[in-house]
Amino acid sequence: MNEVLLRSLTPSVLGILVRRGADFAAAEDAVQEALIEAVRGWPADPPEDPKGWLVTVAWRKFLDATRADAARRRREDRVDRVDEDPAPGPAPEVDDTLQLYFLCAHPSLTPSSAVALTLRAVGGLTTRQIAQAYLVPEATMAQRISRAKRTVSGVRFDRPGDVATVLRVLYLVFNEGYSGDVDLAAEAIRLTRQLSAAIDHPEVAGLLALMLLHHARRAARTAPDGRLVPLAEQDRGLWDTAAIAEGVAILQAALARDRLGEFQAQAAVAALHADAPAAEETDWVQIVEWYDELARLTDNPVVRLNRAVAVGEADGPRAGLAALAALDDSLPRHAAVAAYLHERDGDLATAARLYAEAARKAPNLAERDHLTRQAARLNARR
């Protein structure tokens, strides 16, 4: 069963059903049922036209659900749909993914609900992954997504949402693909390229630059055995210099327009890391300045957490710990940052304890293993 193929076809099939008159929530349910049938039946009898098969089955599922609902509720009003199944055969080769991102960012939804709905319905992320990205409990995110579905149920998607919400979705999809257990980073870059070609907006360019600069380091982020490699220890010879050059050029053009936004500021931080021939040559003073700009633009606690690391590098670990002390210690990765700064300050016992605490809270296995090894390393030195 080719899971990658199914994932790539899902947005397009969903878009076809929406254009044919299905409301979004019902269309999503129908597509999910079609995917279940595909998982069950395709290994034994794969179709010649997978996309056409999914469109046909999903549309039938939608019609069956609509008819059953009408009978159950004994409604007399007509449903807005086509009465016949679509003809079998190849479906039009149209990439609807970016269009669906805009449709999910519907004006009837709050930005946070629109992002959550798009990540779940189009991005393919689980509720748990979305909750981690938003720093909220999984149950809270499940309720948010359910409310969003109810809000847009029956709404006609003729008023697309704004660029800012779509950028936020693309950013979160990329982050999950870059660091999580679902590989979506390349897809997020592809869609952001499309958006950049269609819209002349400095923040779109800033996001594309940020993605390219981060993705350029991907080959160096893990060792052959799967272990995480911290930025300071990465083999910079493995970095994609062409992607770095493209990202820097895009960023410089965006910054020259003097309309600074958070994605441009984040890309500037990434560019300073990419520009350093070695970790010890990183311009941490400038990085702190860019984090100050980011904090002004977003007031995001994760930005302030990253800033504390940069302050620790620029002004010494005690300055970094002082910056960290102003933040809520329940923040994800707070313990890991505190451990690193205490280690640099020579307090190995506290650092080992905090690394072990951070490992217990780690969001994925690779990060947990890395932090556990850090704790073991320091315990062995005591």
PDB file of C-alpha atoms in Angstrom, residues 116-381:
ATOM      1  CA  ALA A 116      -6.106  23.664  12.961  1.00  0.00           C
ATOM      2  CA  LEU A 117      -8.760  22.564  10.455  1.00  0.00           C
ATOM      3  CA  THR A 118      -6.379  22.866   7.503  1.00  0.00           C
ATOM      4  CA  LEU A 119      -3.595  20.972   9.234  1.00  0.00           C
ATOM      5  CA  ARG A 120      -6.007  18.147  10.039  1.00  0.00           C
ATOM      6  CA  ALA A 121      -8.012  17.994   6.804  1.00  0.00           C
ATOM      7  CA  VAL A 122      -5.452  18.949   4.156  1.00  0.00           C
ATOM      8  CA  GLY A 123      -2.060  18.676   5.817  1.00  0.00           C
ATOM      9  CA  GLY A 124      -2.763  15.197   7.134  1.00  0.00           C
ATOM     10  CA  LEU A 125      -1.439  15.870  10.642  1.00  0.00           C
ATOM     11  CA  THR A 126      -2.943  14.114  13.635  1.00  0.00           C
ATOM     12  CA  THR A 127      -4.744  15.985  16.384  1.00  0.00           C
ATOM     13  CA  ARG A 128      -1.836  15.183  18.702  1.00  0.00           C
ATOM     14  CA  GLN A 129       0.708  16.722  16.328  1.00  0.00           C
ATOM     15  CA  ILE A 130      -1.368  19.874  15.918  1.00  0.00           C
ATOM     16  CA  ALA A 131      -1.823  20.170  19.688  1.00  0.00           C
ATOM     17  CA  GLN A 132       1.944  19.950  20.171  1.00  0.00           C
ATOM     18  CA  ALA A 133       2.488  22.701  17.607  1.00  0.00           C
ATOM     19  CA  TYR A 134       0.021  24.943  19.454  1.00  0.00           C
ATOM     20  CA  LEU A 135       1.275  24.019  22.942  1.00  0.00           C
ATOM     21  CA  VAL A 136      -2.212  22.933  24.086  1.00  0.00           C
ATOM     22  CA  PRO A 137      -3.635  19.615  25.367  1.00  0.00           C
ATOM     23  CA  GLU A 138      -4.778  17.152  22.705  1.00  0.00           C
ATOM     24  CA  ALA A 139      -8.363  17.219  24.043  1.00  0.00           C
ATOM     25  CA  THR A 140      -8.475  20.998  23.674  1.00  0.00           C
ATOM     26  CA  MET A 141      -7.305  20.787  20.075  1.00  0.00           C
ATOM     27  CA  ALA A 142      -9.808  18.024  19.293  1.00  0.00           C
ATOM     28  CA  GLN A 143     -12.613  20.288  20.492  1.00  0.00           C
ATOM     29  CA  ARG A 144     -11.275  23.196  18.440  1.00  0.00           C
ATOM     30  CA  ILE A 145     -11.181  21.116  15.258  1.00  0.00           C
ATOM     31  CA  SER A 146     -14.684  19.749  15.900  1.00  0.00           C
ATOM     32  CA  ARG A 147     -16.042  23.264  16.371  1.00  0.00           C
ATOM     33  CA  ALA A 148     -14.351  24.392  13.161  1.00  0.00           C
ATOM     34  CA  LYS A 149     -15.947  21.534  11.233  1.00  0.00           C
ATOM     35  CA  ARG A 150     -19.366  22.388  12.629  1.00  0.00           C
ATOM     36  CA  THR A 151     -18.870  26.052  11.750  1.00  0.00           C
ATOM     37  CA  VAL A 152     -18.069  25.388   8.109  1.00  0.00           C
ATOM     38  CA  SER A 153     -20.552  22.534   7.678  1.00  0.00           C
ATOM     39  CA  GLY A 154     -22.912  23.623   4.937  1.00  0.00           C
ATOM     40  CA  VAL A 155     -20.953  26.822   4.225  1.00  0.00           C
ATOM     41  CA  ARG A 156     -20.212  27.519   0.589  1.00  0.00           C
ATOM     42  CA  PHE A 157     -16.498  28.078   0.111  1.00  0.00           C
ATOM     43  CA  ASP A 158     -16.698  31.122  -2.159  1.00  0.00           C
ATOM     44  CA  ARG A 159     -14.807  33.517   0.136  1.00  0.00           C
ATOM     45  CA  PRO A 160     -11.224  32.384   0.625  1.00  0.00           C
ATOM     46  CA  GLY A 161      -9.295  33.331   3.734  1.00  0.00           C
ATOM     47  CA  ASP A 162      -6.336  35.673   4.094  1.00  0.00           C
ATOM     48  CA  VAL A 163      -2.696  35.151   3.262  1.00  0.00           C
ATOM     49  CA  ALA A 164      -1.532  35.424   6.882  1.00  0.00           C
ATOM     50  CA  THR A 165      -3.558  32.381   7.947  1.00  0.00           C
ATOM     51  CA  VAL A 166      -2.360  30.327   4.982  1.00  0.00           C
ATOM     52  CA  LEU A 167       1.250  31.251   5.777  1.00  0.00           C
ATOM     53  CA  ARG A 168       0.754  30.116   9.370  1.00  0.00           C
ATOM     54  CA  VAL A 169      -0.553  26.749   8.157  1.00  0.00           C
ATOM     55  CA  LEU A 170       2.315  26.267   5.726  1.00  0.00           C
ATOM     56  CA  TYR A 171       4.804  27.155   8.452  1.00  0.00           C
ATOM     57  CA  LEU A 172       3.362  24.611  10.883  1.00  0.00           C
ATOM     58  CA  VAL A 173       3.176  21.916   8.194  1.00  0.00           C
ATOM     59  CA  PHE A 174       6.830  22.532   7.359  1.00  0.00           C
ATOM     60  CA  ASN A 175       7.843  22.390  11.024  1.00  0.00           C
ATOM     61  CA  GLU A 176       6.056  19.080  11.494  1.00  0.00           C
ATOM     62  CA  GLY A 177       7.658  17.700   8.361  1.00  0.00           C
ATOM     63  CA  TYR A 178      11.069  18.980   9.434  1.00  0.00           C
ATOM     64  CA  SER A 179      11.095  17.702  12.988  1.00  0.00           C
ATOM     65  CA  GLY A 180       8.183  15.312  13.378  1.00  0.00           C
ATOM     66  CA  ASP A 181       7.234  11.819  12.275  1.00  0.00           C
ATOM     67  CA  VAL A 182       5.420  12.839   9.070  1.00  0.00           C
ATOM     68  CA  ASP A 183       7.550  14.044   6.157  1.00  0.00           C
ATOM     69  CA  LEU A 184       5.741  17.119   4.874  1.00  0.00           C
ATOM     70  CA  ALA A 185       8.610  19.604   4.577  1.00  0.00           C
ATOM     71  CA  ALA A 186       9.144  19.248   0.825  1.00  0.00           C
ATOM     72  CA  GLU A 187       5.402  19.604   0.179  1.00  0.00           C
ATOM     73  CA  ALA A 188       5.266  22.775   2.286  1.00  0.00           C
ATOM     74  CA  ILE A 189       8.169  24.241   0.294  1.00  0.00           C
ATOM     75  CA  ARG A 190       6.469  23.343  -2.989  1.00  0.00           C
ATOM     76  CA  LEU A 191       3.244  25.067  -1.973  1.00  0.00           C
ATOM     77  CA  THR A 192       5.063  28.125  -0.653  1.00  0.00           C
ATOM     78  CA  ARG A 193       6.884  28.410  -3.986  1.00  0.00           C
ATOM     79  CA  GLN A 194       3.514  28.377  -5.723  1.00  0.00           C
ATOM     80  CA  LEU A 195       2.220  31.044  -3.399  1.00  0.00           C
ATOM     81  CA  SER A 196       5.326  33.164  -3.868  1.00  0.00           C
ATOM     82  CA  ALA A 197       4.908  32.994  -7.637  1.00  0.00           C
ATOM     83  CA  ALA A 198       1.256  34.053  -7.367  1.00  0.00           C
ATOM     84  CA  ILE A 199       1.486  36.750  -4.664  1.00  0.00           C
ATOM     85  CA  ASP A 200       4.003  39.572  -4.370  1.00  0.00           C
ATOM     86  CA  HIS A 201       4.236  39.676  -0.567  1.00  0.00           C
ATOM     87  CA  PRO A 202       7.446  40.058   1.503  1.00  0.00           C
ATOM     88  CA  GLU A 203       6.247  37.668   4.200  1.00  0.00           C
ATOM     89  CA  VAL A 204       5.560  34.955   1.617  1.00  0.00           C
ATOM     90  CA  ALA A 205       9.129  35.445   0.433  1.00  0.00           C
ATOM     91  CA  GLY A 206      10.324  35.443   4.036  1.00  0.00           C
ATOM     92  CA  LEU A 207       8.622  32.130   4.724  1.00  0.00           C
ATOM     93  CA  LEU A 208      10.051  30.558   1.579  1.00  0.00           C
ATOM     94  CA  ALA A 209      13.544  31.769   2.542  1.00  0.00           C
ATOM     95  CA  LEU A 210      13.119  30.387   6.065  1.00  0.00           C
ATOM     96  CA  MET A 211      12.043  26.990   4.766  1.00  0.00           C
ATOM     97  CA  LEU A 212      14.935  26.778   2.302  1.00  0.00           C
ATOM     98  CA  LEU A 213      17.507  27.761   4.921  1.00  0.00           C
ATOM     99  CA  HIS A 214      16.245  25.207   7.434  1.00  0.00           C
ATOM    100  CA  HIS A 215      15.786  22.474   4.846  1.00  0.00           C
ATOM    101  CA  ALA A 216      19.363  23.048   3.635  1.00  0.00           C
ATOM    102  CA  ARG A 217      20.630  21.648   6.960  1.00  0.00           C
ATOM    103  CA  ARG A 218      18.408  18.589   6.996  1.00  0.00           C
ATOM    104  CA  ALA A 219      21.015  16.051   5.841  1.00  0.00           C
ATOM    105  CA  ALA A 220      23.256  16.997   8.755  1.00  0.00           C
ATOM    106  CA  ARG A 221      20.593  16.929  11.478  1.00  0.00           C
ATOM    107  CA  THR A 222      20.773  13.192  12.131  1.00  0.00           C
ATOM    108  CA  ALA A 223      23.617  10.689  12.298  1.00  0.00           C
ATOM    109  CA  PRO A 224      23.514   7.464  10.246  1.00  0.00           C
ATOM    110  CA  ASP A 225      22.136   5.616  13.284  1.00  0.00           C
ATOM    111  CA  GLY A 226      19.267   8.129  13.616  1.00  0.00           C
ATOM    112  CA  ARG A 227      20.711  10.142  16.505  1.00  0.00           C
ATOM    113  CA  LEU A 228      19.996  13.891  16.535  1.00  0.00           C
ATOM    114  CA  VAL A 229      23.031  16.066  15.830  1.00  0.00           C
ATOM    115  CA  PRO A 230      22.898  19.513  17.503  1.00  0.00           C
ATOM    116  CA  LEU A 231      23.500  22.510  15.234  1.00  0.00           C
ATOM    117  CA  ALA A 232      26.926  23.240  16.749  1.00  0.00           C
ATOM    118  CA  GLU A 233      28.098  19.672  15.994  1.00  0.00           C
ATOM    119  CA  GLN A 234      26.713  19.326  12.473  1.00  0.00           C
ATOM    120  CA  ASP A 235      28.980  18.631   9.506  1.00  0.00           C
ATOM    121  CA  ARG A 236      28.493  21.857   7.582  1.00  0.00           C
ATOM    122  CA  GLY A 237      29.889  20.193   4.495  1.00  0.00           C
ATOM    123  CA  LEU A 238      26.578  18.320   4.296  1.00  0.00           C
ATOM    124  CA  TRP A 239      24.552  21.524   4.125  1.00  0.00           C
ATOM    125  CA  ASP A 240      22.915  22.300   0.780  1.00  0.00           C
ATOM    126  CA  THR A 241      24.790  25.414  -0.331  1.00  0.00           C
ATOM    127  CA  ALA A 242      22.520  26.005  -3.342  1.00  0.00           C
ATOM    128  CA  ALA A 243      19.424  26.080  -1.105  1.00  0.00           C
ATOM    129  CA  ILE A 244      21.239  28.410   1.297  1.00  0.00           C
ATOM    130  CA  ALA A 245      22.226  30.779  -1.513  1.00  0.00           C
ATOM    131  CA  GLU A 246      18.664  30.811  -2.849  1.00  0.00           C
ATOM    132  CA  GLY A 247      17.202  31.390   0.600  1.00  0.00           C
ATOM    133  CA  VAL A 248      19.579  34.255   1.362  1.00  0.00           C
ATOM    134  CA  ALA A 249      18.881  35.930  -1.994  1.00  0.00           C
ATOM    135  CA  ILE A 250      15.117  35.685  -1.467  1.00  0.00           C
ATOM    136  CA  LEU A 251      15.471  37.042   2.073  1.00  0.00           C
ATOM    137  CA  GLN A 252      17.629  39.989   1.034  1.00  0.00           C
ATOM    138  CA  ALA A 253      15.108  41.005  -1.615  1.00  0.00           C
ATOM    139  CA  ALA A 254      12.276  40.789   0.935  1.00  0.00           C
ATOM    140  CA  LEU A 255      14.137  42.780   3.616  1.00  0.00           C
ATOM    141  CA  ALA A 256      14.959  45.497   1.079  1.00  0.00           C
ATOM    142  CA  ARG A 257      11.229  46.288   0.884  1.00  0.00           C
ATOM    143  CA  ASP A 258      11.324  47.451   4.520  1.00  0.00           C
ATOM    144  CA  ARG A 259       8.105  45.653   5.529  1.00  0.00           C
ATOM    145  CA  LEU A 260       9.494  43.396   8.231  1.00  0.00           C
ATOM    146  CA  GLY A 261       7.428  40.460   9.456  1.00  0.00           C
ATOM    147  CA  GLU A 262       8.048  37.472  11.683  1.00  0.00           C
ATOM    148  CA  PHE A 263       9.001  35.061   8.900  1.00  0.00           C
ATOM    149  CA  GLN A 264      11.596  37.452   7.517  1.00  0.00           C
ATOM    150  CA  ALA A 265      13.056  37.886  11.013  1.00  0.00           C
ATOM    151  CA  GLN A 266      13.191  34.125  11.548  1.00  0.00           C
ATOM    152  CA  ALA A 267      14.834  33.692   8.169  1.00  0.00           C
ATOM    153  CA  ALA A 268      17.437  36.298   9.151  1.00  0.00           C
ATOM    154  CA  VAL A 269      18.355  34.191  12.199  1.00  0.00           C
ATOM    155  CA  ALA A 270      18.610  31.086  10.015  1.00  0.00           C
ATOM    156  CA  ALA A 271      20.766  32.981   7.502  1.00  0.00           C
ATOM    157  CA  LEU A 272      23.213  34.036  10.225  1.00  0.00           C
ATOM    158  CA  HIS A 273      23.606  30.388  11.266  1.00  0.00           C
ATOM    159  CA  ALA A 274      24.079  29.358   7.631  1.00  0.00           C
ATOM    160  CA  ASP A 275      26.636  32.115   7.050  1.00  0.00           C
ATOM    161  CA  ALA A 276      28.982  30.928   9.817  1.00  0.00           C
ATOM    162  CA  PRO A 277      31.789  28.664   8.497  1.00  0.00           C
ATOM    163  CA  ALA A 278      31.994  27.078  11.958  1.00  0.00           C
ATOM    164  CA  ALA A 279      29.771  27.116  15.039  1.00  0.00           C
ATOM    165  CA  GLU A 280      32.228  29.240  17.016  1.00  0.00           C
ATOM    166  CA  GLU A 281      32.103  31.919  14.308  1.00  0.00           C
ATOM    167  CA  THR A 282      28.333  32.428  14.622  1.00  0.00           C
ATOM    168  CA  ASP A 283      27.355  36.074  15.051  1.00  0.00           C
ATOM    169  CA  TRP A 284      25.317  35.617  18.232  1.00  0.00           C
ATOM    170  CA  VAL A 285      25.074  39.338  18.917  1.00  0.00           C
ATOM    171  CA  GLN A 286      23.171  39.862  15.677  1.00  0.00           C
ATOM    172  CA  ILE A 287      21.042  36.805  16.383  1.00  0.00           C
ATOM    173  CA  VAL A 288      19.997  38.273  19.740  1.00  0.00           C
ATOM    174  CA  GLU A 289      19.044  41.497  17.940  1.00  0.00           C
ATOM    175  CA  TRP A 290      16.878  39.584  15.478  1.00  0.00           C
ATOM    176  CA  TYR A 291      15.216  37.698  18.353  1.00  0.00           C
ATOM    177  CA  ASP A 292      14.464  41.064  19.922  1.00  0.00           C
ATOM    178  CA  GLU A 293      12.717  42.028  16.690  1.00  0.00           C
ATOM    179  CA  LEU A 294      10.825  38.738  16.675  1.00  0.00           C
ATOM    180  CA  ALA A 295       9.721  39.197  20.275  1.00  0.00           C
ATOM    181  CA  ARG A 296       8.457  42.658  19.397  1.00  0.00           C
ATOM    182  CA  LEU A 297       6.520  41.302  16.415  1.00  0.00           C
ATOM    183  CA  THR A 298       5.026  38.202  18.023  1.00  0.00           C
ATOM    184  CA  ASP A 299       5.436  38.181  21.804  1.00  0.00           C
ATOM    185  CA  ASN A 300       5.781  34.413  21.395  1.00  0.00           C
ATOM    186  CA  PRO A 301       7.155  32.555  24.457  1.00  0.00           C
ATOM    187  CA  VAL A 302       9.045  30.108  22.235  1.00  0.00           C
ATOM    188  CA  VAL A 303      10.830  33.063  20.612  1.00  0.00           C
ATOM    189  CA  ARG A 304      11.868  34.258  24.079  1.00  0.00           C
ATOM    190  CA  LEU A 305      13.080  30.755  24.913  1.00  0.00           C
ATOM    191  CA  ASN A 306      15.282  30.713  21.813  1.00  0.00           C
ATOM    192  CA  ARG A 307      16.430  34.226  22.642  1.00  0.00           C
ATOM    193  CA  ALA A 308      17.639  33.010  26.047  1.00  0.00           C
ATOM    194  CA  VAL A 309      19.900  30.493  24.283  1.00  0.00           C
ATOM    195  CA  ALA A 310      21.264  33.225  22.022  1.00  0.00           C
ATOM    196  CA  VAL A 311      21.868  35.544  24.986  1.00  0.00           C
ATOM    197  CA  GLY A 312      23.730  32.705  26.687  1.00  0.00           C
ATOM    198  CA  GLU A 313      26.001  32.383  23.663  1.00  0.00           C
ATOM    199  CA  ALA A 314      26.505  36.117  23.187  1.00  0.00           C
ATOM    200  CA  ASP A 315      26.854  37.270  26.818  1.00  0.00           C
ATOM    201  CA  GLY A 316      27.592  34.105  28.750  1.00  0.00           C
ATOM    202  CA  PRO A 317      25.495  31.320  30.321  1.00  0.00           C
ATOM    203  CA  ARG A 318      24.508  33.300  33.404  1.00  0.00           C
ATOM    204  CA  ALA A 319      23.016  36.030  31.244  1.00  0.00           C
ATOM    205  CA  GLY A 320      21.134  33.311  29.373  1.00  0.00           C
ATOM    206  CA  LEU A 321      19.860  31.821  32.646  1.00  0.00           C
ATOM    207  CA  ALA A 322      18.708  35.271  33.764  1.00  0.00           C
ATOM    208  CA  ALA A 323      16.712  35.643  30.531  1.00  0.00           C
ATOM    209  CA  LEU A 324      15.319  32.141  31.000  1.00  0.00           C
ATOM    210  CA  ALA A 325      14.205  32.888  34.561  1.00  0.00           C
ATOM    211  CA  ALA A 326      11.595  35.324  33.235  1.00  0.00           C
ATOM    212  CA  LEU A 327       9.825  32.530  31.317  1.00  0.00           C
ATOM    213  CA  ASP A 328       7.279  29.915  32.374  1.00  0.00           C
ATOM    214  CA  ASP A 329       9.154  26.683  33.146  1.00  0.00           C
ATOM    215  CA  SER A 330       6.250  24.638  31.732  1.00  0.00           C
ATOM    216  CA  LEU A 331       7.193  25.715  28.206  1.00  0.00           C
ATOM    217  CA  PRO A 332       8.193  22.823  25.939  1.00  0.00           C
ATOM    218  CA  ARG A 333      12.000  22.429  25.882  1.00  0.00           C
ATOM    219  CA  HIS A 334      12.430  24.859  28.789  1.00  0.00           C
ATOM    220  CA  ALA A 335      14.202  22.160  30.799  1.00  0.00           C
ATOM    221  CA  ALA A 336      16.488  21.312  27.862  1.00  0.00           C
ATOM    222  CA  VAL A 337      17.532  24.944  27.452  1.00  0.00           C
ATOM    223  CA  ALA A 338      18.109  25.284  31.196  1.00  0.00           C
ATOM    224  CA  ALA A 339      20.217  22.098  31.160  1.00  0.00           C
ATOM    225  CA  TYR A 340      22.391  23.406  28.330  1.00  0.00           C
ATOM    226  CA  LEU A 341      22.979  26.762  30.018  1.00  0.00           C
ATOM    227  CA  HIS A 342      23.750  25.169  33.397  1.00  0.00           C
ATOM    228  CA  GLU A 343      26.231  22.828  31.713  1.00  0.00           C
ATOM    229  CA  ARG A 344      27.969  25.776  30.074  1.00  0.00           C
ATOM    230  CA  ASP A 345      28.078  27.456  33.486  1.00  0.00           C
ATOM    231  CA  GLY A 346      29.816  24.411  34.980  1.00  0.00           C
ATOM    232  CA  ASP A 347      26.917  23.117  37.113  1.00  0.00           C
ATOM    233  CA  LEU A 348      26.984  19.543  35.830  1.00  0.00           C
ATOM    234  CA  ALA A 349      24.742  18.051  38.517  1.00  0.00           C
ATOM    235  CA  THR A 350      21.898  20.469  37.819  1.00  0.00           C
ATOM    236  CA  ALA A 351      22.421  20.096  34.074  1.00  0.00           C
ATOM    237  CA  ALA A 352      22.234  16.277  34.253  1.00  0.00           C
ATOM    238  CA  ARG A 353      19.038  16.432  36.306  1.00  0.00           C
ATOM    239  CA  LEU A 354      17.443  18.873  33.870  1.00  0.00           C
ATOM    240  CA  TYR A 355      18.492  16.834  30.818  1.00  0.00           C
ATOM    241  CA  ALA A 356      16.775  13.796  32.355  1.00  0.00           C
ATOM    242  CA  GLU A 357      13.664  15.878  33.066  1.00  0.00           C
ATOM    243  CA  ALA A 358      13.662  17.213  29.506  1.00  0.00           C
ATOM    244  CA  ALA A 359      13.982  13.669  28.139  1.00  0.00           C
ATOM    245  CA  ARG A 360      10.824  12.626  29.987  1.00  0.00           C
ATOM    246  CA  LYS A 361       8.935  15.513  28.356  1.00  0.00           C
ATOM    247  CA  ALA A 362      10.412  15.123  24.860  1.00  0.00           C
ATOM    248  CA  PRO A 363       7.817  15.121  22.037  1.00  0.00           C
ATOM    249  CA  ASN A 364       9.494  12.398  19.983  1.00  0.00           C
ATOM    250  CA  LEU A 365      11.772   9.396  20.402  1.00  0.00           C
ATOM    251  CA  ALA A 366      14.825  10.906  18.679  1.00  0.00           C
ATOM    252  CA  GLU A 367      14.809  13.947  20.949  1.00  0.00           C
ATOM    253  CA  ARG A 368      14.212  11.798  24.017  1.00  0.00           C
ATOM    254  CA  ASP A 369      17.205   9.590  23.159  1.00  0.00           C
ATOM    255  CA  HIS A 370      19.427  12.630  22.572  1.00  0.00           C
ATOM    256  CA  LEU A 371      18.530  14.213  25.921  1.00  0.00           C
ATOM    257  CA  THR A 372      18.925  10.899  27.758  1.00  0.00           C
ATOM    258  CA  ARG A 373      22.438  10.535  26.339  1.00  0.00           C
ATOM    259  CA  GLN A 374      23.263  14.087  27.396  1.00  0.00           C
ATOM    260  CA  ALA A 375      22.213  13.284  30.970  1.00  0.00           C
ATOM    261  CA  ALA A 376      24.205  10.032  30.958  1.00  0.00           C
ATOM    262  CA  ARG A 377      27.284  11.831  29.589  1.00  0.00           C
ATOM    263  CA  LEU A 378      27.244  14.385  32.415  1.00  0.00           C
ATOM    264  CA  ASN A 379      26.533  11.780  35.094  1.00  0.00           C
ATOM    265  CA  ALA A 380      29.563   9.819  33.906  1.00  0.00           C
ATOM    266  CA  ARG A 381      31.764  12.918  34.352  1.00  0.00           C
TER     267      ARG A 381
END
